[in-house]
Amino acid sequence: MQRFGRVLAIAAIGVAAMMTVVDVADARRAGGGFGSRGSRTFSAPPVTRTAPAPAAPIDRTMTPRQSTQPSTATNPASQNRTNARPGFFNGFGGSMLGGLMMGGLIGMLLGHGIGGGIGFLGLLLQVGLVVLLISLAMRFFGRNQRPAYSAPAAAARSSAAAGAAPSFRIPRIGEAMGGAATGASAAAPVPVQTDEISVGQDDLDRFEAMLKDVQAAYGAEDYAALRKLTTPEAMSYLAEELSDNATKGLKNEVRDVHLVQGDLAEAWRENGTEYATVAMRYESIDVMRDRATGRVVSGNADEATDAVEIWTFARKPGADWQVSAIQGVEA
């Protein structure tokens, strides 16, 4: 039995090591997405002929997600529910009532046994009297603690509220386009305006060239080339992946990249930045090697594999395109 247990332990360790290597090798292709797509970071790009399946959501990004949870400041109903006073049976009265009933029942059983019916009826009568007294006391003290407002003061506040400007108003066109905004209108969120743009064949050719350049720079661990081809945010995630591979003693070799098919999913402009999301299916030699010996630990160094990914490119006016986000495609 001891020898059989050792064999099982060795087999389990081997399987775990193999699964770890496979996870590292397929992390970029089978994982989620990283980077930023501006205001469309958390919305799925349209499906295309190249990528008919939905894209994996971007789970590593510096773009803040807009909260949709209502706050008590903007939802008076929730504020009233939060500050509502608990009922009698949910507060101190309920605890007292439960304690009295439990104590009476225990005392009845210990003192009179199961047949103490008259004692139980007396207990119920006493509990009813206690409940009545506590209810009258709470009603009396609650009425005395209410603030007293004089009629003239209340009328003055009502007239002032009627003559004052509302706390929330729709900003004027000049304010929405960058003019000064004060009061509550300054805190109101302004939706991002996006305009659809057209992408020419020169841009599509550039995207194909960048696919090959980024893969080559990633395989060569050329950080300088990656900084030129990607946005700072996307570069940070690629550098993190390369650092993780180095820590594990591995090196990802990517070569012979060939674009098989590509489609433009969407292209738009927002806040002075142009975005273009492209679905690309490409072939490449993608293997994971041992950094010290060069031995292939996963992948096939002689056979190209197929991958489908969603790449988003971004550029400022007068600047070149850069990769801003990469997403896998769900099976």
Rosetta silent file (secondary structure, phi, psi, omega in degrees, C-alpha in Angstrom):
SEQUENCE: MQRFGRVLAIAAIGVAAMMTVVDVADARRAGGGFGSRGSRTFSAPPVTRTAPAPAAPIDRTMTPRQSTQPSTATNPASQNRTNARPGFFNGFGGSMLGGLMMGGLIGMLLGHGIGGGIGFLGLLLQVGLVVLLISLAMRFFGRNQRPAYSAPAAAARSSAAAGAAPSFRIPRIGEAMGGAATGASAAAPVPVQTDEISVGQDDLDRFEAMLKDVQAAYGAEDYAALRKLTTPEAMSYLAEELSDNATKGLKNEVRDVHLVQGDLAEAWRENGTEYATVAMRYESIDVMRDRATGRVVSGNADEATDAVEIWTFARKPGADWQVSAIQGVEA
SCORE:     score description
SCORE:     0.000 S_00000001
   1 L     0.000  -38.569  179.237    0.000    0.000    0.000 S_00000001
   2 H   -64.627  -40.435  179.318    2.863    2.405    0.765 S_00000001
   3 H   -65.904  -39.493  178.816    4.441    1.721   -2.646 S_00000001
   4 H   -65.102  -38.592  177.540    1.078    2.261   -4.363 S_00000001
   5 H   -64.992  -37.592  178.221    0.623    5.575   -2.501 S_00000001
   6 H   -66.026  -39.790  178.920    4.048    6.790   -3.629 S_00000001
   7 H   -62.765  -43.542  178.359    3.218    5.968   -7.256 S_00000001
   8 H   -63.503  -38.912  179.624   -0.036    7.910   -7.032 S_00000001
   9 H   -65.099  -42.958  179.083    1.748   10.900   -5.479 S_00000001
  10 H   -64.208  -41.485  178.826    4.387   10.966   -8.237 S_00000001
  11 H   -63.699  -40.059  179.667    1.689   10.719  -10.911 S_00000001
  12 H   -64.617  -40.750  178.068   -0.279   13.570   -9.345 S_00000001
  13 H   -63.698  -40.550  179.086    2.809   15.800   -9.268 S_00000001
  14 H   -64.354  -43.919  179.024    3.512   15.032  -12.933 S_00000001
  15 H   -63.281  -41.061  179.151   -0.037   15.837  -14.014 S_00000001
  16 H   -63.053  -40.524  178.621    0.033   19.114  -12.060 S_00000001
  17 H   -64.758  -41.073  178.700    3.311   20.121  -13.707 S_00000001
  18 H   -63.983  -42.034  179.408    1.927   19.340  -17.177 S_00000001
  19 H   -64.584  -36.356  178.299   -1.214   21.375  -16.526 S_00000001
  20 H   -64.682  -42.577  179.344    0.897   24.319  -15.345 S_00000001
  21 H   -64.004  -42.243  179.847    2.989   24.254  -18.518 S_00000001
  22 H   -63.969  -41.143  179.156   -0.123   24.079  -20.699 S_00000001
  23 H   -62.601  -40.696  179.530   -1.698   26.994  -18.830 S_00000001
  24 H   -66.335  -41.209 -177.073    1.426   29.112  -19.323 S_00000001
  25 H   -67.455  -36.325 -176.278    1.665   28.261  -23.005 S_00000001
  26 L  -101.195   15.812 -175.418   -1.979   29.037  -23.738 S_00000001
  27 H   -64.357  -42.393 -176.321   -2.353   32.026  -21.408 S_00000001
  28 H   -72.149  -33.888 -174.823   -2.337   34.633  -24.152 S_00000001
  29 H   -88.091  -40.081 -175.241   -4.690   32.755  -26.457 S_00000001
  30 H   -92.761   -8.885 -177.366   -7.124   31.119  -24.047 S_00000001
  31 L   -79.568 -170.082  179.322   -7.192   33.914  -21.487 S_00000001
  32 L   -81.569 -139.419 -179.172   -9.369   36.980  -21.345 S_00000001
  33 E  -126.318  164.037  177.927   -8.456   40.408  -22.607 S_00000001
  34 E  -143.863  159.043  178.298   -6.300   43.306  -21.491 S_00000001
  35 E   106.832 -158.744 -176.516   -5.911   46.969  -22.332 S_00000001
  36 L  -139.882  140.718  173.463   -8.428   49.697  -23.042 S_00000001
  37 L  -119.713   32.822 -179.888  -11.038   50.420  -25.707 S_00000001
  38 H    65.380 -136.312  179.717  -11.991   53.799  -24.322 S_00000001
  39 H   -70.495  -10.262 -179.968  -15.651   54.084  -23.404 S_00000001
  40 H  -103.396   20.039 -177.684  -16.271   50.695  -25.084 S_00000001
  41 L   -60.588  -40.610 -174.654  -13.858   48.766  -22.877 S_00000001
  42 L  -100.396   13.158  173.963  -16.606   46.815  -21.123 S_00000001
  43 L  -112.406  138.982 -177.094  -18.836   46.340  -24.173 S_00000001
  44 L   -72.845  135.684  175.900  -18.275   43.434  -26.546 S_00000001
  45 L   -68.577  156.959  179.539  -17.241   44.370  -30.085 S_00000001
  46 L   -62.296  145.866  176.352  -19.556   43.248  -32.904 S_00000001
  47 L   -72.842  152.809 -179.041  -19.028   39.730  -34.211 S_00000001
  48 L  -132.742  179.001  177.774  -17.583   39.401  -37.706 S_00000001
  49 L   -64.738  -36.745  178.836  -17.022   36.740  -40.304 S_00000001
  50 L   -71.131  -39.083 -179.248  -13.516   36.179  -38.956 S_00000001
  51 L  -124.407   79.170 -179.252  -14.660   36.030  -35.329 S_00000001
  52 L   -72.246  -16.270  178.384  -18.278   34.805  -35.278 S_00000001
  53 L   -91.049  153.875  179.935  -18.014   33.955  -31.561 S_00000001
  54 L   -63.049  147.541  176.906  -18.145   36.663  -28.874 S_00000001
  55 E   -76.511  147.873  176.414  -14.855   38.161  -27.731 S_00000001
  56 L   -65.859  142.040 -179.358  -13.643   37.441  -24.227 S_00000001
  57 L   -66.965  152.252  177.059  -14.281   40.383  -21.874 S_00000001
  58 E   -78.451  112.375 -177.442  -11.404   42.662  -20.931 S_00000001
  59 E  -106.947   -5.219  175.520  -10.548   41.686  -17.372 S_00000001
  60 E  -126.099  104.978 -176.841   -7.243   43.576  -17.026 S_00000001
  61 L  -155.546  155.512  173.844   -7.661   47.287  -17.621 S_00000001
  62 L   -98.891    1.860  178.556   -7.034   50.662  -16.028 S_00000001
  63 L   -77.742  123.409 -179.579  -10.312   52.051  -17.360 S_00000001
  64 L   -70.267  141.303  177.143  -12.721   52.609  -14.449 S_00000001
  65 L   -86.385  134.203  179.084  -16.054   50.863  -14.691 S_00000001
  66 L   -71.345  127.533 -179.387  -19.111   53.090  -14.336 S_00000001
  67 L   -79.223  136.381  178.695  -21.063   52.146  -11.216 S_00000001
  68 L  -111.034    7.328 -179.021  -24.765   51.470  -11.706 S_00000001
  69 L   -80.193  127.347  179.043  -25.650   50.990   -8.034 S_00000001
  70 L   -69.795  140.639  178.713  -28.083   53.700   -6.790 S_00000001
  71 L   -98.311  163.680  179.799  -26.879   55.700   -3.832 S_00000001
  72 L   -70.359  -22.074  179.283  -28.924   56.955   -0.912 S_00000001
  73 L   -71.363  -31.026 -177.686  -28.197   60.540   -1.983 S_00000001
  74 L  -105.064   -6.333 -179.336  -29.982   60.050   -5.307 S_00000001
  75 L  -125.809   90.939 -177.377  -32.530   57.449   -4.202 S_00000001
  76 H   -60.714  -32.129 -178.845  -34.694   58.754   -1.338 S_00000001
  77 H   -62.001  -43.801  179.012  -36.628   55.475   -1.132 S_00000001
  78 H   -67.655  -33.801  176.783  -33.480   53.499   -0.328 S_00000001
  79 H   -64.283  -40.497  178.374  -32.443   56.168    2.159 S_00000001
  80 H   -65.733  -37.627  178.648  -35.779   55.855    3.932 S_00000001
  81 H   -66.867  -36.251 -178.179  -35.437   52.091    3.998 S_00000001
  82 H   -69.560  -40.324 -175.826  -31.932   52.347    5.428 S_00000001
  83 H   -93.178    4.352 -177.163  -32.863   54.822    8.174 S_00000001
  84 L   -66.034  141.300  179.188  -36.256   53.301    8.978 S_00000001
  85 L   -76.869  133.744 -179.809  -36.801   52.448   12.634 S_00000001
  86 L   -66.015  150.948  178.688  -37.278   48.700   13.178 S_00000001
  87 L   -66.887  173.238 -176.044  -40.677   47.472   14.323 S_00000001
  88 H   -62.800  -44.425 -176.632  -41.397   46.412   17.841 S_00000001
  89 H   -77.308   -6.392  176.960  -40.979   42.700   17.229 S_00000001
  90 H  -100.972   -9.225 -176.092  -37.679   43.314   15.346 S_00000001
  91 L  -113.087 -137.808 -176.424  -36.004   45.415   18.026 S_00000001
  92 H   -64.837  -38.399 -179.637  -35.682   45.517   21.775 S_00000001
  93 H   -61.467  -39.898  178.965  -39.311   44.582   22.335 S_00000001
  94 H   -64.536  -40.487  178.149  -38.949   41.415   20.283 S_00000001
  95 H   -63.670  -42.951  179.719  -35.868   40.355   22.249 S_00000001
  96 H   -64.127  -44.471 -179.225  -37.650   41.010   25.542 S_00000001
  97 H   -62.040  -43.453  178.492  -40.766   39.162   24.459 S_00000001
  98 H   -63.259  -39.461  179.301  -38.771   36.160   23.279 S_00000001
  99 H   -65.522  -41.195  179.286  -36.815   36.073   26.526 S_00000001
 100 H   -63.670  -45.190 -178.640  -39.949   36.209   28.654 S_00000001
 101 H   -64.716  -42.240 -179.188  -41.658   33.442   26.742 S_00000001
 102 H   -65.837  -43.828  179.465  -38.595   31.204   26.780 S_00000001
 103 H   -63.928  -40.241  179.053  -37.980   31.786   30.473 S_00000001
 104 H   -64.982  -41.676  179.798  -41.629   31.149   31.321 S_00000001
 105 H   -64.229  -42.689 -179.908  -41.774   27.952   29.342 S_00000001
 106 H   -64.644  -43.148  178.944  -38.577   26.621   30.919 S_00000001
 107 H   -62.954  -39.607  179.527  -39.813   27.545   34.380 S_00000001
 108 H   -63.042  -44.436 -178.144  -43.194   25.922   33.724 S_00000001
 109 H   -67.105  -39.506 -178.545  -41.630   22.682   32.518 S_00000001
 110 H   -74.357  -33.549 -174.895  -39.160   22.500   35.369 S_00000001
 111 H   -91.015  -36.224 -172.532  -41.663   23.478   38.074 S_00000001
 112 H  -122.365   -4.766  179.554  -44.940   21.951   36.962 S_00000001
 113 H    77.937 -164.411 -176.491  -44.124   19.443   34.245 S_00000001
 114 H   -73.086  -23.231 -173.420  -46.119   18.980   31.087 S_00000001
 115 H   -88.364    9.965 -178.358  -49.459   19.364   32.828 S_00000001
 116 L   -80.182   63.642 -177.155  -49.061   22.963   33.957 S_00000001
 117 H   -69.828  -41.291 -178.624  -51.771   24.318   31.661 S_00000001
 118 H   -64.119  -38.457  177.585  -53.041   26.941   34.111 S_00000001
 119 H   -63.521  -36.371 -179.528  -49.498   28.243   34.595 S_00000001
 120 H   -67.700  -39.984  177.626  -49.049   28.585   30.829 S_00000001
 121 H   -65.136  -37.694  175.908  -52.262   30.637   30.513 S_00000001
 122 H   -64.167  -36.980  177.464  -51.057   32.899   33.284 S_00000001
 123 H   -62.260  -44.733  179.601  -47.759   33.314   31.459 S_00000001
 124 H   -61.905  -39.830  178.840  -49.560   34.395   28.285 S_00000001
 125 H   -63.917  -42.565  178.548  -51.608   36.935   30.254 S_00000001
 126 H   -64.590  -41.663  178.902  -48.483   38.386   31.842 S_00000001
 127 H   -62.849  -41.479  178.503  -46.709   38.593   28.475 S_00000001
 128 H   -60.896  -41.369  178.789  -49.714   40.402   26.958 S_00000001
 129 H   -65.047  -40.351  178.536  -49.682   42.971   29.765 S_00000001
 130 H   -62.893  -43.428  179.502  -45.933   43.551   29.336 S_00000001
 131 H   -61.878  -42.221 -179.595  -46.366   44.050   25.581 S_00000001
 132 H   -64.145  -43.063 -179.740  -49.183   46.537   26.131 S_00000001
 133 H   -65.322  -41.937 -178.800  -47.167   48.552   28.665 S_00000001
 134 H   -66.895  -39.515  179.281  -44.060   48.679   26.452 S_00000001
 135 H   -63.339  -44.096  178.696  -46.108   49.772   23.409 S_00000001
 136 H   -63.981  -38.544  179.721  -47.754   52.600   25.361 S_00000001
 137 H   -66.718  -43.511 -179.378  -44.382   53.742   26.740 S_00000001
 138 H   -65.723  -37.895  178.835  -42.712   53.783   23.308 S_00000001
 139 H   -66.943  -38.335 -178.669  -45.644   55.707   21.801 S_00000001
 140 H   -67.998  -48.465 -178.880  -45.559   58.270   24.637 S_00000001
 141 H   -69.008  -34.253  178.230  -41.795   58.907   24.490 S_00000001
 142 H   -65.005  -37.060  178.572  -41.817   58.946   20.687 S_00000001
 143 H   -69.897  -34.266 -179.425  -44.476   61.668   20.646 S_00000001
 144 H   -74.218  -23.707 -176.992  -42.531   63.775   23.139 S_00000001
 145 L   -88.816   -3.826  179.583  -39.282   63.537   21.127 S_00000001
 146 L   -69.867  136.354  179.362  -40.782   64.889   17.883 S_00000001
 147 L   -69.861  141.316  179.449  -39.384   68.349   16.981 S_00000001
 148 L   -98.532  123.848  178.258  -41.883   71.161   17.216 S_00000001
 149 L  -114.020  134.654  177.025  -41.978   73.562   14.269 S_00000001
 150 L   -76.573  151.408 -179.084  -43.938   76.765   14.355 S_00000001
 151 H   -61.949  -42.254  178.252  -46.377   77.429   11.564 S_00000001
 152 H   -61.972  -41.058 -179.884  -44.709   80.691   10.455 S_00000001
 153 H   -64.201  -41.430  179.239  -41.279   79.028   10.191 S_00000001
 154 H   -64.720  -39.827  178.492  -42.701   76.140    8.161 S_00000001
 155 H   -65.616  -38.023  178.732  -44.489   78.560    5.840 S_00000001
 156 H   -64.527  -41.051  178.749  -41.300   80.566    5.366 S_00000001
 157 H   -66.111  -38.290 -179.987  -39.321   77.433    4.427 S_00000001
 158 H   -64.859  -41.445  179.211  -42.000   76.349    1.976 S_00000001
 159 H   -68.865  -36.379  177.855  -41.999   79.730    0.236 S_00000001
 160 H   -66.242  -39.944  179.361  -38.181   79.811    0.080 S_00000001
 161 H   -66.819  -34.087 -179.937  -38.089   76.335   -1.437 S_00000001
 162 H   -71.384  -32.082 -178.380  -40.675   77.322   -4.016 S_00000001
 163 H   -88.102  -15.787 -177.548  -38.728   80.419   -5.081 S_00000001
 164 L   -78.939  160.235  178.335  -35.232   78.841   -5.152 S_00000001
 165 L   -73.982  150.181  179.440  -33.671   77.236   -8.234 S_00000001
 166 L   -64.407  152.406 -177.234  -33.848   73.422   -8.473 S_00000001
 167 L   -72.820  -20.627  178.150  -30.843   71.460   -7.166 S_00000001
 168 L  -128.266  135.201  178.603  -30.416   69.650  -10.467 S_00000001
 169 L  -145.215  156.349  177.941  -30.634   71.168  -13.936 S_00000001
 170 L   -77.559  126.454 -178.676  -29.651   70.235  -17.455 S_00000001
 171 L   -66.750  150.341  177.169  -26.428   72.082  -18.432 S_00000001
 172 L   -72.674  169.233 -177.123  -26.520   74.484  -21.317 S_00000001
 173 H   -62.067  -42.080 -178.805  -24.756   73.767  -24.577 S_00000001
 174 H   -63.268  -37.456  179.082  -21.874   76.100  -23.745 S_00000001
 175 H   -70.627  -39.975 -179.034  -21.312   74.412  -20.380 S_00000001
 176 H   -66.128  -26.831 -178.510  -21.451   70.904  -21.837 S_00000001
 177 L   -93.038   15.670  173.472  -18.797   71.842  -24.413 S_00000001
 178 L   118.713    1.939  177.115  -16.280   72.968  -21.815 S_00000001
 179 L   -72.133  173.208 -178.920  -17.746   76.142  -20.282 S_00000001
 180 L   -70.019  137.261  177.598  -17.714   76.807  -16.558 S_00000001
 181 L  -129.496  136.569 -177.978  -20.163   74.686  -14.561 S_00000001
 182 L  -129.866  166.641  175.028  -21.036   75.211  -10.941 S_00000001
 183 L    69.702 -145.822 -175.485  -23.218   73.619   -8.318 S_00000001
 184 H   -69.341  -26.386 -178.223  -24.902   70.301   -8.934 S_00000001
 185 H   -67.393  -25.067  179.340  -24.383   70.468  -12.706 S_00000001
 186 H   -70.657  -28.157 -179.004  -20.603   70.145  -12.255 S_00000001
 187 H   -87.295   -9.926 -178.385  -21.028   66.774  -10.530 S_00000001
 188 L   -74.142  130.828 -179.601  -23.385   65.376  -13.167 S_00000001
 189 L   -67.911  138.943  178.802  -21.627   62.818  -15.458 S_00000001
 190 L  -102.914  121.431 -179.012  -21.332   63.839  -19.087 S_00000001
 191 L   -63.530  145.816 -179.426  -21.713   60.951  -21.564 S_00000001
 192 L   -76.292  128.009  178.999  -18.786   60.336  -23.908 S_00000001
 193 L   -88.755  124.646  179.344  -19.550   61.425  -27.461 S_00000001
 194 L  -120.323  143.003  177.936  -18.306   58.965  -30.092 S_00000001
 195 E  -123.820  130.903  177.110  -18.270   59.371  -33.857 S_00000001
 196 E   -69.717  139.513 -179.774  -17.953   56.503  -36.286 S_00000001
 197 L  -125.640  164.198  177.887  -14.974   56.856  -38.617 S_00000001
 198 L  -101.143  146.827  179.714  -13.835   55.118  -41.779 S_00000001
 199 L  -119.380  127.241 -177.098  -10.664   53.048  -42.016 S_00000001
 200 L   -87.830  175.753 -179.648   -8.812   52.821  -45.320 S_00000001
 201 H   -65.889  -33.002  177.421   -6.855   50.022  -46.897 S_00000001
 202 H   -61.809  -38.891  177.882   -3.582   51.636  -45.822 S_00000001
 203 H   -66.518  -40.260  179.096   -4.710   51.367  -42.211 S_00000001
 204 H   -65.216  -39.105  176.025   -5.659   47.715  -42.648 S_00000001
 205 H   -63.856  -37.078  178.411   -2.261   46.968  -44.174 S_00000001
 206 H   -66.034  -39.036  178.747   -0.657   48.710  -41.213 S_00000001
 207 H   -62.840  -40.121  178.132   -2.651   46.561  -38.790 S_00000001
 208 H   -64.099  -41.964  178.622   -1.420   43.392  -40.512 S_00000001
 209 H   -65.305  -37.794  179.869    2.180   44.600  -40.299 S_00000001
 210 H   -68.653  -32.917  174.928    1.752   45.476  -36.617 S_00000001
 211 H   -56.186  -46.676 -179.138    0.406   41.981  -35.908 S_00000001
 212 H   -70.699  -39.912 -177.235    3.682   40.519  -37.136 S_00000001
 213 H   -67.656  -41.159 -179.829    5.855   43.184  -35.495 S_00000001
 214 H   -66.792  -42.184  178.427    4.247   42.850  -32.074 S_00000001
 215 H   -63.946  -40.206  179.165    4.468   39.045  -32.133 S_00000001
 216 H   -66.264  -42.468  179.436    8.121   39.210  -33.206 S_00000001
 217 H   -67.033  -35.898  178.569    8.978   41.748  -30.500 S_00000001
 218 H   -66.345  -45.045  179.463    7.133   39.684  -27.898 S_00000001
 219 H   -65.455  -33.513  179.210    8.982   36.500  -28.861 S_00000001
 220 H   -86.163   -3.302 -176.631   12.333   38.316  -28.836 S_00000001
 221 L    56.160   42.860 -179.553   11.494   40.070  -25.543 S_00000001
 222 L   -91.148   93.155 -176.448   12.291   43.374  -27.230 S_00000001
 223 H   -67.291  -35.079 -179.765   10.842   45.879  -24.764 S_00000001
 224 H   -63.613  -42.474  178.926   11.939   48.911  -26.790 S_00000001
 225 H   -68.361  -38.066  178.839   10.044   47.726  -29.865 S_00000001
 226 H   -64.998  -35.603  178.985    6.962   46.877  -27.797 S_00000001
 227 H   -64.630  -31.731  178.766    6.919   50.382  -26.296 S_00000001
 228 H   -77.417  -30.579 -173.145    6.734   51.874  -29.802 S_00000001
 229 H   -92.223  -16.621 -174.332    4.012   49.497  -31.014 S_00000001
 230 E  -127.046  160.845  174.146    1.698   49.501  -27.989 S_00000001
 231 L   -72.059  160.283  179.447    0.128   51.996  -25.616 S_00000001
 232 H   -56.420  -37.393  179.309    1.719   52.328  -22.164 S_00000001
 233 H   -66.436  -49.064  179.028   -1.149   50.370  -20.594 S_00000001
 234 H   -62.705  -36.858  178.335   -0.952   47.477  -23.075 S_00000001
 235 H   -62.573  -37.333 -179.230    2.839   47.497  -22.738 S_00000001
 236 H   -63.451  -38.226 -179.792    2.559   47.080  -18.969 S_00000001
 237 H   -73.788  -37.887  176.348    0.506   43.889  -19.343 S_00000001
 238 H   -65.038  -40.936  177.955    2.806   42.427  -22.006 S_00000001
 239 H   -64.806  -34.510  177.286    5.825   43.178  -19.830 S_00000001
 240 H   -65.008  -41.451  177.993    4.088   41.470  -16.920 S_00000001
 241 H   -64.291  -42.949  178.441    3.565   38.316  -18.993 S_00000001
 242 H   -63.740  -38.281  178.778    7.203   38.299  -20.106 S_00000001
 243 H   -66.336  -39.072  177.877    8.325   38.767  -16.515 S_00000001
 244 H   -64.098  -41.031  177.495    6.162   35.853  -15.360 S_00000001
 245 H   -61.531  -43.367 -179.734    7.679   33.618  -18.049 S_00000001
 246 H   -64.683  -37.334  178.788   11.198   34.607  -16.982 S_00000001
 247 H   -64.379  -34.913  178.789   10.378   33.910  -13.345 S_00000001
 248 L   -83.362    0.757 -179.305    9.224   30.404  -14.288 S_00000001
 249 L    75.341   28.737 -176.972   12.387   29.855  -16.339 S_00000001
 250 E  -120.835  161.150  177.299   10.476   29.850  -19.636 S_00000001
 251 E  -141.718  127.348 -177.904   10.671   31.759  -22.903 S_00000001
 252 E   -90.440  116.165  178.842    7.828   32.128  -25.402 S_00000001
 253 E   -99.569  121.508  179.715    9.010   31.763  -28.992 S_00000001
 254 E  -127.853  123.029 -178.222    6.659   33.238  -31.623 S_00000001
 255 E  -153.987  171.145  178.276    7.650   33.279  -35.301 S_00000001
 256 E    54.417   50.984 -179.884    6.400   32.789  -38.867 S_00000001
 257 E   -80.204  130.864 -178.426    3.235   34.825  -38.261 S_00000001
 258 E  -137.785  121.084  178.651    0.854   34.793  -41.230 S_00000001
 259 E   -76.574  123.056 -179.883   -2.511   36.580  -41.369 S_00000001
 260 E   -92.007  -43.531 -176.801   -5.150   34.262  -42.812 S_00000001
 261 E  -157.281  146.951  179.432   -8.245   36.457  -42.548 S_00000001
 262 E  -150.045  147.391  178.286   -9.213   39.779  -40.992 S_00000001
 263 E  -139.269  144.360  173.004  -12.327   41.938  -40.570 S_00000001
 264 E   -83.926  120.375 -179.538  -12.937   45.418  -39.231 S_00000001
 265 E   -84.990  -48.264  179.475  -15.414   45.177  -36.342 S_00000001
 266 E  -164.503  154.465  177.854  -15.829   48.874  -35.505 S_00000001
 267 E  -146.250  133.763 -175.416  -13.980   52.183  -35.712 S_00000001
 268 E  -155.040  170.275  178.344  -14.797   55.388  -33.852 S_00000001
 269 E  -127.801  135.978  176.789  -13.423   58.616  -32.402 S_00000001
 270 E  -152.640  138.383  177.663  -13.801   59.889  -28.834 S_00000001
 271 L    50.983   37.926  177.024  -12.025   62.540  -26.786 S_00000001
 272 L    78.871    7.012  179.770   -9.590   63.254  -29.613 S_00000001
 273 E  -119.821  135.996  177.012   -8.482   59.599  -29.977 S_00000001
 274 E   -98.250  138.393  179.429   -9.333   57.278  -32.871 S_00000001
 275 E  -124.563  146.999  174.805   -9.988   53.577  -32.224 S_00000001
 276 E  -143.335  121.154  178.988  -10.244   50.633  -34.599 S_00000001
 277 E  -104.795  126.014 -172.935  -11.139   47.107  -33.477 S_00000001
 278 E  -127.234  134.247  172.599  -10.107   44.332  -35.872 S_00000001
 279 E   -93.346  129.237 -176.000  -10.739   40.582  -35.772 S_00000001
 280 E  -133.707  130.839  171.888   -7.737   38.619  -37.035 S_00000001
 281 E  -111.341  123.715 -173.834   -7.186   34.941  -37.618 S_00000001
 282 E  -139.887  160.125  175.512   -3.539   34.095  -38.059 S_00000001
 283 E  -111.810  148.399  179.729   -1.113   31.184  -38.074 S_00000001
 284 E  -164.252  159.030  169.060    2.202   31.096  -36.229 S_00000001
 285 E   -88.497  112.763 -174.880    4.818   28.897  -34.629 S_00000001
 286 E  -130.569  104.747 -177.974    4.125   29.423  -30.947 S_00000001
 287 E  -131.673  157.859  174.821    6.094   27.284  -28.472 S_00000001
 288 E  -110.736  125.092 -177.263    7.285   27.575  -24.906 S_00000001
 289 E  -115.227  154.018  171.743   10.936   26.720  -24.323 S_00000001
 290 E   -70.572  127.859 -173.941   13.051   26.164  -21.253 S_00000001
 291 L   -64.890  -31.010 -176.788   15.107   29.328  -20.853 S_00000001
 292 L   -84.359  -43.806 -173.506   18.286   27.515  -19.810 S_00000001
 293 L  -102.610  -18.373 -176.109   18.349   24.533  -22.171 S_00000001
 294 L    79.977    6.214 -179.066   16.119   25.661  -25.044 S_00000001
 295 L   -71.247  139.047  178.563   14.052   22.488  -24.757 S_00000001
 296 E   -75.297  120.471  179.863   10.479   22.724  -26.002 S_00000001
 297 E  -102.320  -19.064  175.238    8.139   22.238  -23.042 S_00000001
 298 E  -159.054  150.535 -178.752    4.880   22.944  -24.896 S_00000001
 299 L    92.176  174.202 -179.833    3.785   23.510  -28.463 S_00000001
 300 L  -121.369  117.189 -177.294    5.122   22.190  -31.766 S_00000001
 301 L   -74.963   -9.934 -177.439    8.201   23.887  -33.192 S_00000001
 302 L  -113.201   -4.009 -176.481    7.567   22.416  -36.667 S_00000001
 303 L  -130.526  128.933  179.990    3.810   22.944  -37.086 S_00000001
 304 L   -75.348  144.075  177.117    1.935   26.253  -37.200 S_00000001
 305 E  -111.181  156.818 -176.185   -1.097   26.706  -34.986 S_00000001
 306 E  -103.980  140.864  179.437   -4.198   28.781  -35.682 S_00000001
 307 E  -143.606  147.279  175.772   -5.476   31.569  -33.414 S_00000001
 308 E  -123.929  124.342 -178.683   -8.311   34.116  -33.544 S_00000001
 309 E  -138.440  158.387  176.692   -7.965   37.335  -31.565 S_00000001
 310 E  -109.770  117.305 -179.907   -9.569   40.780  -31.389 S_00000001
 311 E  -110.594  136.289  174.984   -7.057   43.634  -31.538 S_00000001
 312 E  -114.218  128.981 -179.797   -7.922   47.275  -30.884 S_00000001
 313 E  -110.368  147.178 -179.120   -5.654   49.996  -32.250 S_00000001
 314 E  -138.333  150.823  176.380   -5.612   53.630  -31.102 S_00000001
 315 E  -154.492  146.789  173.523   -3.923   56.813  -32.285 S_00000001
 316 L   -89.600  164.072  177.994   -3.830   60.473  -31.427 S_00000001
 317 L   -58.780  128.044  179.936   -4.003   63.184  -34.132 S_00000001
 318 L    79.342    3.251 -179.004   -0.773   63.187  -36.106 S_00000001
 319 L  -111.338  169.912 -179.906    0.544   60.031  -34.381 S_00000001
 320 L   -86.240  161.770  175.954    0.911   56.419  -35.494 S_00000001
 321 L   -66.417  146.150  173.414   -1.407   53.559  -34.606 S_00000001
 322 E  -136.847  149.838  176.566   -0.630   51.622  -31.423 S_00000001
 323 E   -75.341  123.915 -179.032   -2.111   48.432  -29.994 S_00000001
 324 E  -110.760  -18.711 -179.611   -4.327   49.387  -27.053 S_00000001
 325 E  -159.831  147.105  175.511   -6.155   46.105  -26.306 S_00000001
 326 E  -134.746  130.282  179.892   -6.041   42.394  -27.192 S_00000001
 327 E  -128.557  140.990  170.831   -8.905   39.984  -26.549 S_00000001
 328 E   -77.681  171.816  179.418   -9.257   36.270  -27.075 S_00000001
 329 E  -113.779  127.541 -179.348  -12.319   34.781  -28.732 S_00000001
 330 L   -68.817  145.142 -179.562  -14.595   32.546  -26.714 S_00000001
 331 L   -74.019    0.000    0.000  -15.144   29.072  -28.054 S_00000001
